[in-house]
GROMACS .gro file of C-alpha atoms in nm:
model
  154
    1MET     CA    1  -0.943  -8.723  10.774
    2ALA     CA    2  -1.234  -8.597  10.541
    3GLN     CA    3  -1.365  -8.377  10.831
    4SER     CA    4  -0.992  -8.244  10.889
    5LYS     CA    5  -0.993  -8.189  10.513
    6SER     CA    6  -1.313  -8.011  10.512
    7VAL     CA    7  -1.190  -7.804  10.808
    8ALA     CA    8  -0.883  -7.696  10.640
    9VAL     CA    9  -1.097  -7.592  10.342
   10ARG     CA   10  -1.329  -7.381  10.564
   11ASN     CA   11  -1.039  -7.208  10.751
   12LEU     CA   12  -0.837  -7.133  10.388
   13TYR     CA   13  -1.194  -7.013  10.314
   14ASN     CA   14  -1.223  -6.786  10.593
   15SER     CA   15  -0.867  -6.640  10.570
   16TYR     CA   16  -0.880  -6.587  10.197
   17ALA     CA   17  -1.198  -6.554  10.048
   18ALA     CA   18  -1.245  -6.192  10.050
   19LYS     CA   19  -0.906  -6.103   9.906
   20LEU     CA   20  -0.964  -6.368   9.643
   21LEU     CA   21  -1.294  -6.221   9.574
   22GLY     CA   22  -1.135  -5.883   9.512
   23TYR     CA   23  -0.849  -6.001   9.322
   24ILE     CA   24  -1.123  -6.196   9.070
   25HIS     CA   25  -1.320  -5.930   9.065
   26GLU     CA   26  -1.061  -5.677   8.940
   27VAL     CA   27  -1.019  -5.891   8.663
   28VAL     CA   28  -1.362  -5.999   8.548
   29GLN     CA   29  -1.540  -5.664   8.659
   30ASP     CA   30  -1.867  -5.823   8.773
   31LYS     CA   31  -1.959  -5.968   9.116
   32GLN     CA   32  -2.159  -6.237   9.035
   33VAL     CA   33  -1.898  -6.379   8.753
   34ALA     CA   34  -1.639  -6.291   9.019
   35GLU     CA   35  -1.844  -6.525   9.278
   36GLN     CA   36  -1.869  -6.775   9.058
   37TYR     CA   37  -1.491  -6.797   8.956
   38LEU     CA   38  -1.439  -6.795   9.348
   39GLN     CA   39  -1.684  -7.097   9.414
   40ALA     CA   40  -1.500  -7.283   9.145
   41VAL     CA   41  -1.166  -7.221   9.275
   42PHE     CA   42  -1.292  -7.315   9.630
   43ASN     CA   43  -1.409  -7.629   9.474
   44ASP     CA   44  -1.102  -7.762   9.380
   45VAL     CA   45  -0.951  -7.652   9.719
   46PRO     CA   46  -0.989  -7.996   9.840
   47ASN     CA   47  -0.782  -8.163   9.559
   48GLU     CA   48  -0.514  -7.885   9.646
   49ILE     CA   49  -0.527  -7.911  10.028
   50GLU     CA   50  -0.189  -8.107  10.073
   51GLU     CA   51  -0.024  -7.876   9.842
   52LEU     CA   52  -0.167  -7.576  10.005
   53SER     CA   53  -0.075  -7.699  10.385
   54LYS     CA   54   0.281  -7.760  10.295
   55THR     CA   55   0.530  -7.568  10.503
   56GLY     CA   56   0.674  -7.267  10.324
   57VAL     CA   57   0.374  -7.243  10.075
   58ASN     CA   58   0.201  -6.906  10.032
   59ALA     CA   59  -0.181  -6.996  10.039
   60LEU     CA   60  -0.305  -6.697   9.907
   61CYS     CA   61  -0.056  -6.684   9.616
   62ARG     CA   62  -0.114  -7.052   9.538
   63LEU     CA   63  -0.502  -6.973   9.552
   64GLN     CA   64  -0.432  -6.662   9.313
   65VAL     CA   65  -0.255  -6.919   9.102
   66MET     CA   66  -0.551  -7.133   9.111
   67ALA     CA   67  -0.750  -6.857   9.005
   68ARG     CA   68  -0.555  -6.724   8.722
   69GLN     CA   69  -0.612  -7.103   8.588
   70LYS     CA   70  -0.970  -7.071   8.619
   71LEU     CA   71  -0.971  -6.706   8.442
   72ALA     CA   72  -0.763  -6.819   8.174
   73ASP     CA   73  -1.092  -7.002   8.065
   74PHE     CA   74  -1.274  -6.664   8.106
   75PHE     CA   75  -1.062  -6.516   7.839
   76GLU     CA   76  -1.121  -6.813   7.606
   77THR     CA   77  -1.493  -6.757   7.582
   78PHE     CA   78  -1.505  -6.400   7.419
   79ASP     CA   79  -1.696  -6.432   7.104
   80ASN     CA   80  -1.470  -6.192   6.913
   81GLU     CA   81  -1.219  -5.986   6.920
   82THR     CA   82  -1.407  -5.682   6.985
   83ASP     CA   83  -1.500  -5.822   7.296
   84ARG     CA   84  -1.179  -5.930   7.399
   85ARG     CA   85  -1.032  -5.555   7.315
   86ALA     CA   86  -1.323  -5.390   7.553
   87TRP     CA   87  -1.224  -5.609   7.829
   88GLN     CA   88  -0.854  -5.525   7.799
   89ASN     CA   89  -0.939  -5.158   7.772
   90MET     CA   90  -1.173  -5.179   8.064
   91SER     CA   91  -0.972  -5.402   8.323
   92TRP     CA   92  -0.682  -5.176   8.352
   93VAL     CA   93  -0.845  -4.833   8.338
   94ASN     CA   94  -0.817  -4.761   8.696
   95ASN     CA   95  -0.492  -4.918   8.747
   96LYS     CA   96  -0.208  -4.645   8.762
   97HIS     CA   97   0.090  -4.901   8.718
   98ILE     CA   98  -0.072  -5.042   8.391
   99ALA     CA   99  -0.158  -4.687   8.289
  100LEU     CA  100   0.221  -4.594   8.281
  101MET     CA  101   0.310  -4.868   8.048
  102THR     CA  102   0.299  -4.866   7.684
  103PRO     CA  103   0.064  -5.049   7.470
  104LEU     CA  104   0.306  -5.318   7.437
  105GLN     CA  105   0.380  -5.346   7.808
  106GLN     CA  106   0.028  -5.344   7.868
  107GLN     CA  107  -0.070  -5.630   7.607
  108VAL     CA  108   0.269  -5.862   7.758
  109PHE     CA  109   0.150  -5.776   8.133
  110LEU     CA  110  -0.219  -5.855   8.116
  111GLY     CA  111  -0.121  -6.148   7.881
  112VAL     CA  112   0.122  -6.331   8.156
  113TYR     CA  113  -0.041  -6.176   8.478
  114TYR     CA  114  -0.411  -6.203   8.405
  115GLN     CA  115  -0.461  -6.477   8.096
  116CYS     CA  116  -0.176  -6.708   8.229
  117LYS     CA  117  -0.030  -6.688   7.890
  118THR     CA  118   0.358  -6.802   7.836
  119THR     CA  119   0.618  -6.553   7.699
  120SER     CA  120   0.654  -6.794   7.435
  121HIS     CA  121   0.281  -6.792   7.339
  122ILE     CA  122   0.304  -6.418   7.340
  123ALA     CA  123   0.580  -6.397   7.138
  124LYS     CA  124   0.411  -6.606   6.888
  125GLU     CA  125   0.112  -6.393   6.901
  126LEU     CA  126   0.298  -6.084   6.860
  127ASN     CA  127   0.529  -6.206   6.594
  128ASN     CA  128   0.798  -6.105   6.825
  129SER     CA  129   1.104  -6.290   6.998
  130GLU     CA  130   1.061  -6.459   7.340
  131GLU     CA  131   1.353  -6.237   7.452
  132GLN     CA  132   1.181  -5.927   7.338
  133ILE     CA  133   0.889  -6.025   7.559
  134ARG     CA  134   1.096  -6.109   7.831
  135LYS     CA  135   1.254  -5.770   7.810
  136THR     CA  136   0.916  -5.590   7.766
  137LEU     CA  137   0.788  -5.784   8.088
  138LYS     CA  138   1.092  -5.686   8.313
  139GLU     CA  139   1.002  -5.352   8.196
  140CYS     CA  140   0.651  -5.370   8.342
  141PHE     CA  141   0.761  -5.491   8.674
  142THR     CA  142   1.032  -5.205   8.665
  143ILE     CA  143   0.750  -4.946   8.650
  144ILE     CA  144   0.572  -5.127   8.880
  145ARG     CA  145   0.854  -5.101   9.144
  146ASN     CA  146   0.926  -4.771   9.075
  147GLU     CA  147   0.594  -4.640   9.125
  148ARG     CA  148   0.547  -4.824   9.420
  149ASN     CA  149   0.888  -4.683   9.544
  150ASN     CA  150   0.745  -4.341   9.449
  151GLU     CA  151   0.431  -4.380   9.676
  152ARG     CA  152   0.650  -4.456   9.968
  153VAL     CA  153   0.871  -4.140   9.962
  154HIS     CA  154   0.572  -3.930   9.930
   0.00000   0.00000   0.00000
């Protein structure tokens, strides 16, 4: 069983490590840090191998969820608000979808997508209703969807 588990982990790594590394690098903007987070995710894969191997489970999506959970720690390690804001400004500079969003939409989307915050957590942070945060998040997805549709047309 241990050997089959290690083979399964190796197969997952061979199939998804490059994509996951790119995903993580987009968040942390540092190759060495991204590699460390990739290693941390794959260190946990043996504990999740049954879940990752279930029929109907998208392994890449599950690995991304695991990475986001690890990356949540990354955002908690900023020494001060200035560092946190600097990251927020840096991480989406080259993302055309996020650049189309208002500052509030960016804050909500980045909080949910990259920082794994709940809508209720963001609502408290922004002193706003959870309903308004959910509405804002839906607007973010509409922007992304519309931009992708526009790209297909041209």
